[in-house]
mmCIF file of C-alpha atoms and ligand atoms in Angstrom:
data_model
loop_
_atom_site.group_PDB
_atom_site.id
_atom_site.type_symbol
_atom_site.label_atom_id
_atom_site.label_comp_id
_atom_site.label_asym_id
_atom_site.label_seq_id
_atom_site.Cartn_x
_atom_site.Cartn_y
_atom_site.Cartn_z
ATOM 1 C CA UNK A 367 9.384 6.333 21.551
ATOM 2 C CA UNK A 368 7.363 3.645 20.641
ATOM 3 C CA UNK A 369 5.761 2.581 17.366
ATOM 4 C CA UNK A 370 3.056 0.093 16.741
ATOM 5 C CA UNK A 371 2.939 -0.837 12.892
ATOM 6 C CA UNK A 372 -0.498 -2.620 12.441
ATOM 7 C CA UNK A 373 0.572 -6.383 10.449
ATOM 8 C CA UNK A 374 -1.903 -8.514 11.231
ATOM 9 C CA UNK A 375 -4.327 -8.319 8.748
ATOM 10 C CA UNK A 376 -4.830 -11.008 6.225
ATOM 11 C CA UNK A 377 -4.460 -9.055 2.935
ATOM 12 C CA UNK A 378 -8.076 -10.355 1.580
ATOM 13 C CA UNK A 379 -7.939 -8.204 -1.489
ATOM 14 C CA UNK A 380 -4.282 -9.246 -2.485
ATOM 15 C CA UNK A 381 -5.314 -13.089 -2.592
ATOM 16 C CA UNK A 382 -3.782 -15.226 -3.637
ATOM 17 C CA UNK A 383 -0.642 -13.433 -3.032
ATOM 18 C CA UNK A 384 -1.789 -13.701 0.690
ATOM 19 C CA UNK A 385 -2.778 -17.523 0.606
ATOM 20 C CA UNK A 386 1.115 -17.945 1.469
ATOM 21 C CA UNK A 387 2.281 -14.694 3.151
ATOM 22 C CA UNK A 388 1.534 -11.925 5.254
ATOM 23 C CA UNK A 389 1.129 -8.816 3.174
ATOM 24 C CA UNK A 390 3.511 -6.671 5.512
ATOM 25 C CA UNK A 391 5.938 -8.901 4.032
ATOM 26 C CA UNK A 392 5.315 -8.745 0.044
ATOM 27 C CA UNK A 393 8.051 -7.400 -1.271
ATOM 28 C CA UNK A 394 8.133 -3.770 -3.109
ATOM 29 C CA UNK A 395 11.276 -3.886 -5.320
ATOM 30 C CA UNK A 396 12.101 -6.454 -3.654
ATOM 31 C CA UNK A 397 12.044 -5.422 -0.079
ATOM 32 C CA UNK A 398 9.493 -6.248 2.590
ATOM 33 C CA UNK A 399 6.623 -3.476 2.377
ATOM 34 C CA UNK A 400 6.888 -2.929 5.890
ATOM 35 C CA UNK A 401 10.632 -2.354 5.681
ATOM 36 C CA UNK A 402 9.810 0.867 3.524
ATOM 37 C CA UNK A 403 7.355 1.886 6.095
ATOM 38 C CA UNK A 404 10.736 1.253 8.956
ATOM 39 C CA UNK A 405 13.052 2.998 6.586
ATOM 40 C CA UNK A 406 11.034 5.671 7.605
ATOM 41 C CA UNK A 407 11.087 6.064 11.146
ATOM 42 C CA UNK A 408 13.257 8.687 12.962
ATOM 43 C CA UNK A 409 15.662 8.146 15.360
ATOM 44 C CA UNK A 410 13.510 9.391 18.510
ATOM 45 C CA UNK A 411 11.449 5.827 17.751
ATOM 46 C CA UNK A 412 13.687 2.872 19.512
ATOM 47 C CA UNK A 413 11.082 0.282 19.658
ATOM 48 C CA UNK A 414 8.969 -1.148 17.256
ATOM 49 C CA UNK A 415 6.087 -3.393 18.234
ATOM 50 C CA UNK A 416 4.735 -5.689 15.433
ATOM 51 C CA UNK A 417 0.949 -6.024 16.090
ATOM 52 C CA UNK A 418 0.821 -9.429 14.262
ATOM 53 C CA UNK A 419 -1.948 -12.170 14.241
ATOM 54 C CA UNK A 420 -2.175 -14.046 10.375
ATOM 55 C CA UNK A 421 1.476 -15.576 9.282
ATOM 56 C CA UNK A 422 2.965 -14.259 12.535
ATOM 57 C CA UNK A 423 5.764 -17.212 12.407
ATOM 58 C CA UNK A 424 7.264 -15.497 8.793
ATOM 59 C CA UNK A 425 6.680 -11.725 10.492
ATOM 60 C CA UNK A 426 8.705 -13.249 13.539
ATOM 61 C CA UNK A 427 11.485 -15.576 11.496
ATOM 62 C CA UNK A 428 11.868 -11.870 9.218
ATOM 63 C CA UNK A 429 12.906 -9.739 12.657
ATOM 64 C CA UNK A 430 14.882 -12.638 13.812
ATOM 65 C CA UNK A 431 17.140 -12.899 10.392
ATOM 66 C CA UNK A 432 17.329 -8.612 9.929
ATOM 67 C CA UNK A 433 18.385 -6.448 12.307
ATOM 68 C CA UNK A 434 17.053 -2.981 11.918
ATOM 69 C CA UNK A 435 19.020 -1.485 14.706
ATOM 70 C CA UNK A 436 15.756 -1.173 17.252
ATOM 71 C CA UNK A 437 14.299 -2.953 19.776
ATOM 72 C CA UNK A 438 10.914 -5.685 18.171
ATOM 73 C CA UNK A 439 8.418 -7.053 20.045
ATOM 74 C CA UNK A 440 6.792 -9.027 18.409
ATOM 75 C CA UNK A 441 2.544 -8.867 20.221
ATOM 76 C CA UNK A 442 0.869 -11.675 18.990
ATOM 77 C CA UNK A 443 -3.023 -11.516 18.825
ATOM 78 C CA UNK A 444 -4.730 -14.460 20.157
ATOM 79 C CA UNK A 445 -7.520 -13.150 17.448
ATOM 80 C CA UNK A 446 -8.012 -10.682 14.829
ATOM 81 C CA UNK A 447 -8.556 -7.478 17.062
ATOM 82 C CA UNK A 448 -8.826 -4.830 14.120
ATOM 83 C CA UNK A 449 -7.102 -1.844 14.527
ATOM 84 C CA UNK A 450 -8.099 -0.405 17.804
ATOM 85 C CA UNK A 451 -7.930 -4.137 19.632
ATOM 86 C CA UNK A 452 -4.417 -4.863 18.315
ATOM 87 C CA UNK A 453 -3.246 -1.011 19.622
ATOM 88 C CA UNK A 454 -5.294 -1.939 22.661
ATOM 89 C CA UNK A 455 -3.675 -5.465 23.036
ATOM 90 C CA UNK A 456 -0.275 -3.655 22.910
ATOM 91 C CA UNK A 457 -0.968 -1.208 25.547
ATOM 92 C CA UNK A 458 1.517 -3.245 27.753
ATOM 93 C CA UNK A 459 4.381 -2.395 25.772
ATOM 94 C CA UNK A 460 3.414 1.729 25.552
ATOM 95 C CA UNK A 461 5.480 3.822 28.391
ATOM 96 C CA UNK A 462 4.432 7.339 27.037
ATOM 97 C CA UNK A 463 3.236 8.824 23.555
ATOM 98 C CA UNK A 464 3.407 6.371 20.891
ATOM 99 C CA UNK A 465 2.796 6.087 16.904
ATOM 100 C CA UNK A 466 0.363 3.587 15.509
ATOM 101 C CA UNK A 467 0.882 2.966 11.672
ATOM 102 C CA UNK A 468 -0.551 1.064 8.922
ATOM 103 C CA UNK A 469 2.027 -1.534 7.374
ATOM 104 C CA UNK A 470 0.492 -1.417 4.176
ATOM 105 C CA UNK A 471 0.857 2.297 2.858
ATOM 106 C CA UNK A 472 3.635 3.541 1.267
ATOM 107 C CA UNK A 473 3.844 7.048 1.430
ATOM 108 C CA UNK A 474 6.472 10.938 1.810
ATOM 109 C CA UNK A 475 4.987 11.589 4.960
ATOM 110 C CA UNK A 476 7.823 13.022 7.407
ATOM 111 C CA UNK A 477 6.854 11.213 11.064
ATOM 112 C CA UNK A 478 9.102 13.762 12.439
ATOM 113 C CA UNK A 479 6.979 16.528 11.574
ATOM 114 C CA UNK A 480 3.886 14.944 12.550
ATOM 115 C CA UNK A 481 5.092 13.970 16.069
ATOM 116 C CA UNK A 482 6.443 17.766 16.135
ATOM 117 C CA UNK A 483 3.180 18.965 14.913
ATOM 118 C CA UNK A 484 1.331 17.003 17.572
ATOM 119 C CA UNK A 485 3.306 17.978 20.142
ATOM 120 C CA UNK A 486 2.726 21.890 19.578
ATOM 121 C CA UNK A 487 -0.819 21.276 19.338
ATOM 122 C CA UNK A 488 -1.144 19.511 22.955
ATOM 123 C CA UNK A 489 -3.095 17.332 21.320
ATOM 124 C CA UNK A 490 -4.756 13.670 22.359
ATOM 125 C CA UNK A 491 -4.442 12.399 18.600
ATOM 126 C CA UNK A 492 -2.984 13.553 15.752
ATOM 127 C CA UNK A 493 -3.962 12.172 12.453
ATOM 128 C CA UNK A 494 -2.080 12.135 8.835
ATOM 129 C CA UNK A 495 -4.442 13.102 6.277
ATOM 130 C CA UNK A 496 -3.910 13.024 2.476
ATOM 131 C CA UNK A 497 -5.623 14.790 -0.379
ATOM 132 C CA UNK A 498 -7.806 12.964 -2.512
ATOM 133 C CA UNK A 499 -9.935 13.858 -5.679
ATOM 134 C CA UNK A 500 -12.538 10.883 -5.188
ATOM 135 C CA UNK A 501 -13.855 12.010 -2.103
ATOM 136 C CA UNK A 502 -16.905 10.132 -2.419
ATOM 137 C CA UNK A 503 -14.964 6.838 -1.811
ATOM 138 C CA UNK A 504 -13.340 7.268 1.457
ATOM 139 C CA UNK A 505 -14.350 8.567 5.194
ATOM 140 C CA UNK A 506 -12.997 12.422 4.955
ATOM 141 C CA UNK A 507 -12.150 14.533 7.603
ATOM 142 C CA UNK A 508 -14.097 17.763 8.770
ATOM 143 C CA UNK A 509 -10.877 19.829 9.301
ATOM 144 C CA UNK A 510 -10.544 23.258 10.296
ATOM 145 C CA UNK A 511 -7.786 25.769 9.017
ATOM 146 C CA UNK A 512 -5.424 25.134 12.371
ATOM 147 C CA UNK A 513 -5.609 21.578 11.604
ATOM 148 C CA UNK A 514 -8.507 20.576 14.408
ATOM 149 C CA UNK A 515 -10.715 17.231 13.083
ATOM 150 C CA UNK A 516 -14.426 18.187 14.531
ATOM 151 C CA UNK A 517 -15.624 14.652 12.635
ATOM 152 C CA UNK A 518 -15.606 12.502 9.274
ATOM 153 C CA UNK A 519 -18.192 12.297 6.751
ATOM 154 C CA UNK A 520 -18.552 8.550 5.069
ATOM 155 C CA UNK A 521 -17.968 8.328 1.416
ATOM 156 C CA UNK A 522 -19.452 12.299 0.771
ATOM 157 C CA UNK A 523 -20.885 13.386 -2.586
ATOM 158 C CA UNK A 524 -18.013 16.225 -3.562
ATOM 159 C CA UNK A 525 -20.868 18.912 -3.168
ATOM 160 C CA UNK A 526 -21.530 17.881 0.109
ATOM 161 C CA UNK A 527 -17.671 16.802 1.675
ATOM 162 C CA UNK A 528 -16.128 19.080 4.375
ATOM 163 C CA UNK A 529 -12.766 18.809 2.860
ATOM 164 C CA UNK A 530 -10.372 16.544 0.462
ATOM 165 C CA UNK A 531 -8.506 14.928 3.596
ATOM 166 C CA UNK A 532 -8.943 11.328 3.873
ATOM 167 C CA UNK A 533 -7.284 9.597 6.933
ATOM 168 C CA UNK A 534 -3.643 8.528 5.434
ATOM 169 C CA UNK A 535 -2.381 5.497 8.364
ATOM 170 C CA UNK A 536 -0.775 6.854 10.680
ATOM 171 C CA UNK A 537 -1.058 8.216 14.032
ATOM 172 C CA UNK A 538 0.404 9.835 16.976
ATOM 173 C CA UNK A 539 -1.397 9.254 20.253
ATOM 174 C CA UNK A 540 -1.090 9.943 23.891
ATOM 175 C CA UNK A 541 -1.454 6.947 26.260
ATOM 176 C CA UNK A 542 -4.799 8.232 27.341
ATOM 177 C CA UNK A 543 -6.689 7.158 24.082
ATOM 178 C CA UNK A 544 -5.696 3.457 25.258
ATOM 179 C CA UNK A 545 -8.426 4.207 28.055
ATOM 180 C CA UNK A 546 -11.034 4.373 25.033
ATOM 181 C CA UNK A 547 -10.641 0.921 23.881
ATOM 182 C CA UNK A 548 -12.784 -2.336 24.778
ATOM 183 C CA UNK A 549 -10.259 -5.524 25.907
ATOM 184 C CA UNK A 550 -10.513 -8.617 23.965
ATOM 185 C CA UNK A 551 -12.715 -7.139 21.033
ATOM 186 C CA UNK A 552 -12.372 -6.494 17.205
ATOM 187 C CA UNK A 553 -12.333 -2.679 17.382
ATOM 188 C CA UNK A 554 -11.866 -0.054 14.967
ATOM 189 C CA UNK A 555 -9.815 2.810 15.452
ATOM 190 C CA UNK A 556 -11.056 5.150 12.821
ATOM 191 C CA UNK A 557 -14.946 3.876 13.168
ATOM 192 C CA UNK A 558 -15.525 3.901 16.687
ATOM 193 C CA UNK A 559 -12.349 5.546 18.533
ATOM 194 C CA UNK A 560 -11.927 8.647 16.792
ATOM 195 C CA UNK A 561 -15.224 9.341 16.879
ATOM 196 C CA UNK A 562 -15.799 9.133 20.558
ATOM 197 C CA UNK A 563 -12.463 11.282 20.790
ATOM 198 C CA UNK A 564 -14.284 14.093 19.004
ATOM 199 C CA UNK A 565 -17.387 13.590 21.093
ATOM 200 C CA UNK A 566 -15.793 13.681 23.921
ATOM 201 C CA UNK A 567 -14.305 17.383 22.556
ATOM 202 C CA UNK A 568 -10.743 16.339 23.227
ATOM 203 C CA UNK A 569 -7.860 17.898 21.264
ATOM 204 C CA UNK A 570 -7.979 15.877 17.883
ATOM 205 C CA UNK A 571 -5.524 17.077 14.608
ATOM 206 C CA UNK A 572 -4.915 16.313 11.190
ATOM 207 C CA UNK A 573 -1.314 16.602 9.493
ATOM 208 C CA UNK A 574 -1.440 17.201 6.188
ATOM 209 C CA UNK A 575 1.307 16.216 3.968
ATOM 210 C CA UNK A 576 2.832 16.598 0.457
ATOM 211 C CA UNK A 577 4.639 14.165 -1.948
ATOM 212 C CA UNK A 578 3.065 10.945 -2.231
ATOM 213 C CA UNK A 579 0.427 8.469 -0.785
ATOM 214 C CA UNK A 580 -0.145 4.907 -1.568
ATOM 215 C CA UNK A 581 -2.373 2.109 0.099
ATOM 216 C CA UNK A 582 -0.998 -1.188 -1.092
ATOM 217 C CA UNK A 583 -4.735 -2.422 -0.546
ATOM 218 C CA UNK A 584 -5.416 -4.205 -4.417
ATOM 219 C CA UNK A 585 -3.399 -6.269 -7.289
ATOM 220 C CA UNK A 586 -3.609 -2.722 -8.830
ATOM 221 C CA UNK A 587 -2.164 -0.549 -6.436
ATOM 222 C CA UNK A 588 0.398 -3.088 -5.656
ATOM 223 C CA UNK A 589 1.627 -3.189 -9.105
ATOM 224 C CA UNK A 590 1.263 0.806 -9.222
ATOM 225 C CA UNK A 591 3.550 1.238 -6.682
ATOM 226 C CA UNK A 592 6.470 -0.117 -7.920
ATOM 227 C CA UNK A 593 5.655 1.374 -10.991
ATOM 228 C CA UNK A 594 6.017 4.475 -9.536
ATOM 229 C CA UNK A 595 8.586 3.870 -6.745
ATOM 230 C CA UNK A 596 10.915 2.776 -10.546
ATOM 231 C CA UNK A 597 10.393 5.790 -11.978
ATOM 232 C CA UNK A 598 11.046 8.075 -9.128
ATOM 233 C CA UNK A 599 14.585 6.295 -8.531
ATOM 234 C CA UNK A 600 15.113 6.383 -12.376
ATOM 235 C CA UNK A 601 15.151 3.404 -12.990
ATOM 236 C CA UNK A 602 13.668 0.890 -15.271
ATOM 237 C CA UNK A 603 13.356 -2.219 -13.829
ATOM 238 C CA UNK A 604 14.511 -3.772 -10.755
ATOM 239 C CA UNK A 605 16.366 -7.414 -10.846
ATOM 240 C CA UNK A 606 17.546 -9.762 -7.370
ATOM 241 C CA UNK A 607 20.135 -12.324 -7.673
ATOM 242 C CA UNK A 608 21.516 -14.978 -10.359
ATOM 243 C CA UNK A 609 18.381 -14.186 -13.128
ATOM 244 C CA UNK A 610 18.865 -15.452 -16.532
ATOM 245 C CA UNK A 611 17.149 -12.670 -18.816
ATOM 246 C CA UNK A 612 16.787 -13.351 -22.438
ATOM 247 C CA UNK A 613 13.870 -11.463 -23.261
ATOM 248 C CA UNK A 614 13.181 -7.659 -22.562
ATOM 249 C CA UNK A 615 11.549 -6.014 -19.268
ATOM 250 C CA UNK A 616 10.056 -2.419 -18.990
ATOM 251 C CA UNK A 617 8.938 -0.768 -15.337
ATOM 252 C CA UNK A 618 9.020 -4.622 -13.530
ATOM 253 C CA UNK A 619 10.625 -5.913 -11.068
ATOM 254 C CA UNK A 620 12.001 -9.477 -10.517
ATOM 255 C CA UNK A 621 13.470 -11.502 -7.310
ATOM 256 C CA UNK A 622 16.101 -13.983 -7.148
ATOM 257 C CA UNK A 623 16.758 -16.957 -9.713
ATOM 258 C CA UNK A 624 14.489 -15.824 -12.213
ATOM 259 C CA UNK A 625 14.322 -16.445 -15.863
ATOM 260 C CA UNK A 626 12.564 -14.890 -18.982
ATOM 261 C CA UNK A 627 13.038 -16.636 -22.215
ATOM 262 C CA UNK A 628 13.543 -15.349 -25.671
ATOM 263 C CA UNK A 629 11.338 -13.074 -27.292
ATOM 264 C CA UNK A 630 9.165 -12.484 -23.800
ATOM 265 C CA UNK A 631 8.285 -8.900 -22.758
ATOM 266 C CA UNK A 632 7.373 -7.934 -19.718
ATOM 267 C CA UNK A 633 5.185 -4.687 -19.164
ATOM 268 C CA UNK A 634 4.582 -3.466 -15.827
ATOM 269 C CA UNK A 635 5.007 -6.960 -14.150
ATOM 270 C CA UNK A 636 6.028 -8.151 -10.428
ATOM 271 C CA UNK A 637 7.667 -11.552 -10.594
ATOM 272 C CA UNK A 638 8.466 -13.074 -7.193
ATOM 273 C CA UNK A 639 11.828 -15.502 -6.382
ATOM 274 C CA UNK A 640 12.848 -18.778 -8.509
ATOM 275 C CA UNK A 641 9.643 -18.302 -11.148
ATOM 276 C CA UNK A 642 10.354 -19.563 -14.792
ATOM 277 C CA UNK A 643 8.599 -17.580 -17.983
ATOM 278 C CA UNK A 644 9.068 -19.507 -21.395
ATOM 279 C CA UNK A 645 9.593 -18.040 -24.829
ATOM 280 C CA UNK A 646 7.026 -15.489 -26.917
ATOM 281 C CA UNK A 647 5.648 -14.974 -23.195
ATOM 282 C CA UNK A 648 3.880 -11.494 -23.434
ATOM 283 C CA UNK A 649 2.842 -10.559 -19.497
ATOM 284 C CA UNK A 650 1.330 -6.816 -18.490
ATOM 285 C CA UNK A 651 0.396 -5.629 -15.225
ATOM 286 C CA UNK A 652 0.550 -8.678 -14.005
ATOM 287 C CA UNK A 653 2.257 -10.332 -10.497
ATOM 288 C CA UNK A 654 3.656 -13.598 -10.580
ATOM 289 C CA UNK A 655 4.253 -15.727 -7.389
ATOM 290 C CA UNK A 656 7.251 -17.748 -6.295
ATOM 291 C CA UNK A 657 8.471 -20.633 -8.257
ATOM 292 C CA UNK A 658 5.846 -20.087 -11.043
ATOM 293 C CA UNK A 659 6.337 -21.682 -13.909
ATOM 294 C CA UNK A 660 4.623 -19.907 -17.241
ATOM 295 C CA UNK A 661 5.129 -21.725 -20.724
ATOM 296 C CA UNK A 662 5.880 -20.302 -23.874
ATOM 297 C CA UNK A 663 3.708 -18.012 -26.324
ATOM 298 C CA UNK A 664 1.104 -17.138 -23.240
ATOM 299 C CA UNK A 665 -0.277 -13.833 -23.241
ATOM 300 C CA UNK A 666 -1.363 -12.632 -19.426
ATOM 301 C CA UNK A 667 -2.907 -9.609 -18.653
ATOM 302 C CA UNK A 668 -4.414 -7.416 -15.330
ATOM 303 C CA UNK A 669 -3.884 -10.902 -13.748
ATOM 304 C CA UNK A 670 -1.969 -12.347 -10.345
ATOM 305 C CA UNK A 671 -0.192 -16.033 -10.150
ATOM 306 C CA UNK A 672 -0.587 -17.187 -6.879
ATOM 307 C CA UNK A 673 2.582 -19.104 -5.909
ATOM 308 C CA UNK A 674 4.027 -22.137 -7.369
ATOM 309 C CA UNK A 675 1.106 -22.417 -10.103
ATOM 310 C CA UNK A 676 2.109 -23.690 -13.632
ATOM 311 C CA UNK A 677 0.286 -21.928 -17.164
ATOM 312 C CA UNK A 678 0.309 -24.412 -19.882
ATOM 313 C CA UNK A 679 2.140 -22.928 -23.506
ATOM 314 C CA UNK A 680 -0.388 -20.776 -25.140
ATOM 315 C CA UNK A 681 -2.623 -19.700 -21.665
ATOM 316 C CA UNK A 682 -4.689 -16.561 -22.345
ATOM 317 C CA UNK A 683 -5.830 -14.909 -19.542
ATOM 318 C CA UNK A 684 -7.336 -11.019 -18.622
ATOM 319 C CA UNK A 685 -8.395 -9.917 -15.200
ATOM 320 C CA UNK A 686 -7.696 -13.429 -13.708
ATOM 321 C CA UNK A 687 -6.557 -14.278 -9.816
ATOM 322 C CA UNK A 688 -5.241 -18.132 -10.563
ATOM 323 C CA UNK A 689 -4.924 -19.886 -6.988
ATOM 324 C CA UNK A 690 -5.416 -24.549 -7.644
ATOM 325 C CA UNK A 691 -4.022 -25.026 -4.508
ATOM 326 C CA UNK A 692 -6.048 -25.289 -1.188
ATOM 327 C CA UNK A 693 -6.840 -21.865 0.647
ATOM 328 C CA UNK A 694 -5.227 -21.768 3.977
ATOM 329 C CA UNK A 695 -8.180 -22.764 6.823
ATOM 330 C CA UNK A 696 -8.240 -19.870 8.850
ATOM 331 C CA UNK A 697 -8.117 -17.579 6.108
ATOM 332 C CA UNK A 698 -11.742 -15.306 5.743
ATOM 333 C CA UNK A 699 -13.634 -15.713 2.558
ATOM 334 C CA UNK A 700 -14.411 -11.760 2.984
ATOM 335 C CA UNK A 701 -12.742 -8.569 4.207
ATOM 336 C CA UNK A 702 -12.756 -8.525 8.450
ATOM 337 C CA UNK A 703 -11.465 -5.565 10.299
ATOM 338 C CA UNK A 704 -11.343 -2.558 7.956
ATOM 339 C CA UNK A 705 -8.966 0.429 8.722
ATOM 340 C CA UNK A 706 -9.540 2.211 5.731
ATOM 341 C CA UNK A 707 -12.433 2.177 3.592
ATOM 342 C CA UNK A 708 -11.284 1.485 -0.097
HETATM 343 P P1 LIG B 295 -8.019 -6.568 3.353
HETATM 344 O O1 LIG B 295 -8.474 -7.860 3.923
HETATM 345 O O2 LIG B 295 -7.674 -6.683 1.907
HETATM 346 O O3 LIG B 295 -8.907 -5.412 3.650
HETATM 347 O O4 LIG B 295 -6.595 -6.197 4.006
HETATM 348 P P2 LIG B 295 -6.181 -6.068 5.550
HETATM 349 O O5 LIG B 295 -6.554 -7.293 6.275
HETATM 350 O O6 LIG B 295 -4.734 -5.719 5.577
HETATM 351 O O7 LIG B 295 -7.071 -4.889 6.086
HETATM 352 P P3 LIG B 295 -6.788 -3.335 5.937
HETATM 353 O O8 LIG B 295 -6.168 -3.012 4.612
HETATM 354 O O9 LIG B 295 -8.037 -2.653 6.264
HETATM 355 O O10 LIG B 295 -5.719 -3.128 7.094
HETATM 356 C C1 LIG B 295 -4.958 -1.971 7.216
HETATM 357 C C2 LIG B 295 -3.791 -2.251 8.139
HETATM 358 O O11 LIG B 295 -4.235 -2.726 9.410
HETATM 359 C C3 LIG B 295 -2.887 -3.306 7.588
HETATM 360 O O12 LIG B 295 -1.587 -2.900 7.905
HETATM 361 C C4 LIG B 295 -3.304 -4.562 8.315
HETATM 362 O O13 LIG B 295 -2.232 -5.474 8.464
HETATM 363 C C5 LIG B 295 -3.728 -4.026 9.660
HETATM 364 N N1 LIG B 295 -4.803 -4.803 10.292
HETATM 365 C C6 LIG B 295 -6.073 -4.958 9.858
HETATM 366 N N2 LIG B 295 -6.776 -5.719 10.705
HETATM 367 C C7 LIG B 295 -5.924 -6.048 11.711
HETATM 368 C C8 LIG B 295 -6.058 -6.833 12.909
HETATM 369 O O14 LIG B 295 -7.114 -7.396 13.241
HETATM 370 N N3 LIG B 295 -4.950 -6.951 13.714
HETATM 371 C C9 LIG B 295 -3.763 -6.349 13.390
HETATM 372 N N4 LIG B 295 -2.732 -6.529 14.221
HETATM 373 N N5 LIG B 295 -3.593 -5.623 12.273
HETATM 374 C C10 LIG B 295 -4.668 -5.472 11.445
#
């Protein structure tokens, strides 16, 4: 079976973490997001197709260098396509009935079940849906008892939504909804292919799941994630190679070479490879790029560090994104392509 996993977008909302990589790559406990998403996968799925476009050369150089025991391909969009276009643009690649999933959620569903679940209900699509309490910030699905979608309601007030099921990322289709998409266009699945699937009156389901559901969309969910991915395992904080830790860490998570001074604490923090804190350094909720360097006695807060940016001794910063270097030229100065609205 084949699986598409959707890694082209350019991460807008997790700039400047995204000025230098493609967000299917940033690492959650220090592993590849979209590796958790693989890790997933059951056996019946034997090729993976990487719908890539932004920072497809460190998508590509990542297959080449790990070997995840299935055939990648890796379908490189001449443009942004959105999420029906890049499905679309791998239709070439699709022999029979296929997944399509977001790279950026992190979540318990069981894909087994799902493609099970599809399967019984001879359906055309099959949906994931999650439970939500803030309906009124997210598309939610009209879904009857047996699991049929008859439509989606935009953002709802919570008097007026048809249920608590938001779409949750992934799908399983039959090759027939490739037949609904436009060549060579940005297209969205959930805005304009779903829709004309229920339209149309063809068999469309929702799979609801249990356990957990994160989309790695902001700073804050990206830091929440690991929070919560630490605590699940047990563990307090997670550590890569040859770090030199003098001061204390609670529910973070460091890479390789890294090294907290005396006296620093770190509070819910993500600190990427070969950064440096200083002394007296208090950071919370914060992410810190690679080879950062942050001086002693600073106190950083709700904030991200892009990569390789220096804080003078004594910085003070809340609710800050700090990025000196030049953004990338292709890179959008606003969201493009929406899957899911957030
Ligand atoms: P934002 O810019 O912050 O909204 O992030 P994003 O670009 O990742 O968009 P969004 O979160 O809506 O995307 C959800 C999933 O679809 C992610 O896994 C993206 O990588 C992927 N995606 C979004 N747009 C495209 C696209 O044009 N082509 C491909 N191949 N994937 C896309």
């Amino acid at each position: 079976m084949e699986a598409i996993i959707l890694s082209g977008g350019f991460g807008t909302r997790l700039r400047p973490l995204t000025y230098t990589r493609a967000k299917s790559l940033l690492p959650i406990l220090n592993k590849p997001m979209i590796v958790h998403l693989i890790e997933t996968f059951p056996e019946e799925v034997n090729k993976i197709i990487l719908a890539v476009n932004y920072r497809k050369d460190q998508i590509e150089n990542y297959f080449k260098e790990n070997d995840f025991g299935k055939e990648i391909i890796v379908n490189n969009e001449p443009k942004p396509l959105g999420t029906g276009g890049a499905t679309k643009f791998a239709e070439k690649h699709i022999t029979d009935r296929f997944l399509v999933l977001n790279s950026d959620i992190i979540c318990s569903l069981n894909l087994k079940d799902m493609i099970k679940f599809h399967t019984k209900n001879n359906s055309m699509a099959t949906i994931s849906l999650w439970p939500v309490e803030n309906v009124s910030e997210f598309g939610v699905a009209d879904v009857k008892e047996n699991g049929n979608i008859v439509g989606f309601v935009e953002k709802p007030k919570p008097e007026d939504a048809p249920s608590e099921f938001i779409n949750a990322g992934a799908y399983c289709l039959e090759p027939d909804v490739l037949d609904y998409i436009d060549t060579d266009r940005l297209v969205s699945m959930e805005k304009e292919i779903f829709p004309q699937i229920i339209e149309d009156t063809k068999r469309f389901f929702g799979f609801k799941f249990k356990g957990y559901w994160m989309d790695i969309g902001r700073i804050s969910s990206y830091i929440e994630i690991q929070r919560f991915l630490l605590r699940k395992n047990k563990i307090e904080k997670c550590q890569g190679k040859d770090c030199k830790i003098y001061g204390s860490m609670k529910e973070t998570c460091i890479g390789n070479n890294v090294t907290i001074g005396k006296s620093s604490k770190l509070n819910s923090v993500v600190v990427y490879n070969n950064a440096t804190i200083g002394e007296n350094v208090n950071l919370s909720y914060c992410v810190v790029g690679d080879n950062c360097k942050i001086a002693d006695f600073s106190d950083i807060r709700n904030s991200v560090v892009g990569d390789n940016e220096e804080l003078l001794e004594k910085t003070v910063l809340d609710n800050k994104a700090i990025w000196t270097q030049p953004i990338p030229k292709s890179y959008p100065d606003k969201q493009i392509g929406n899957v899911i609205e957030k």
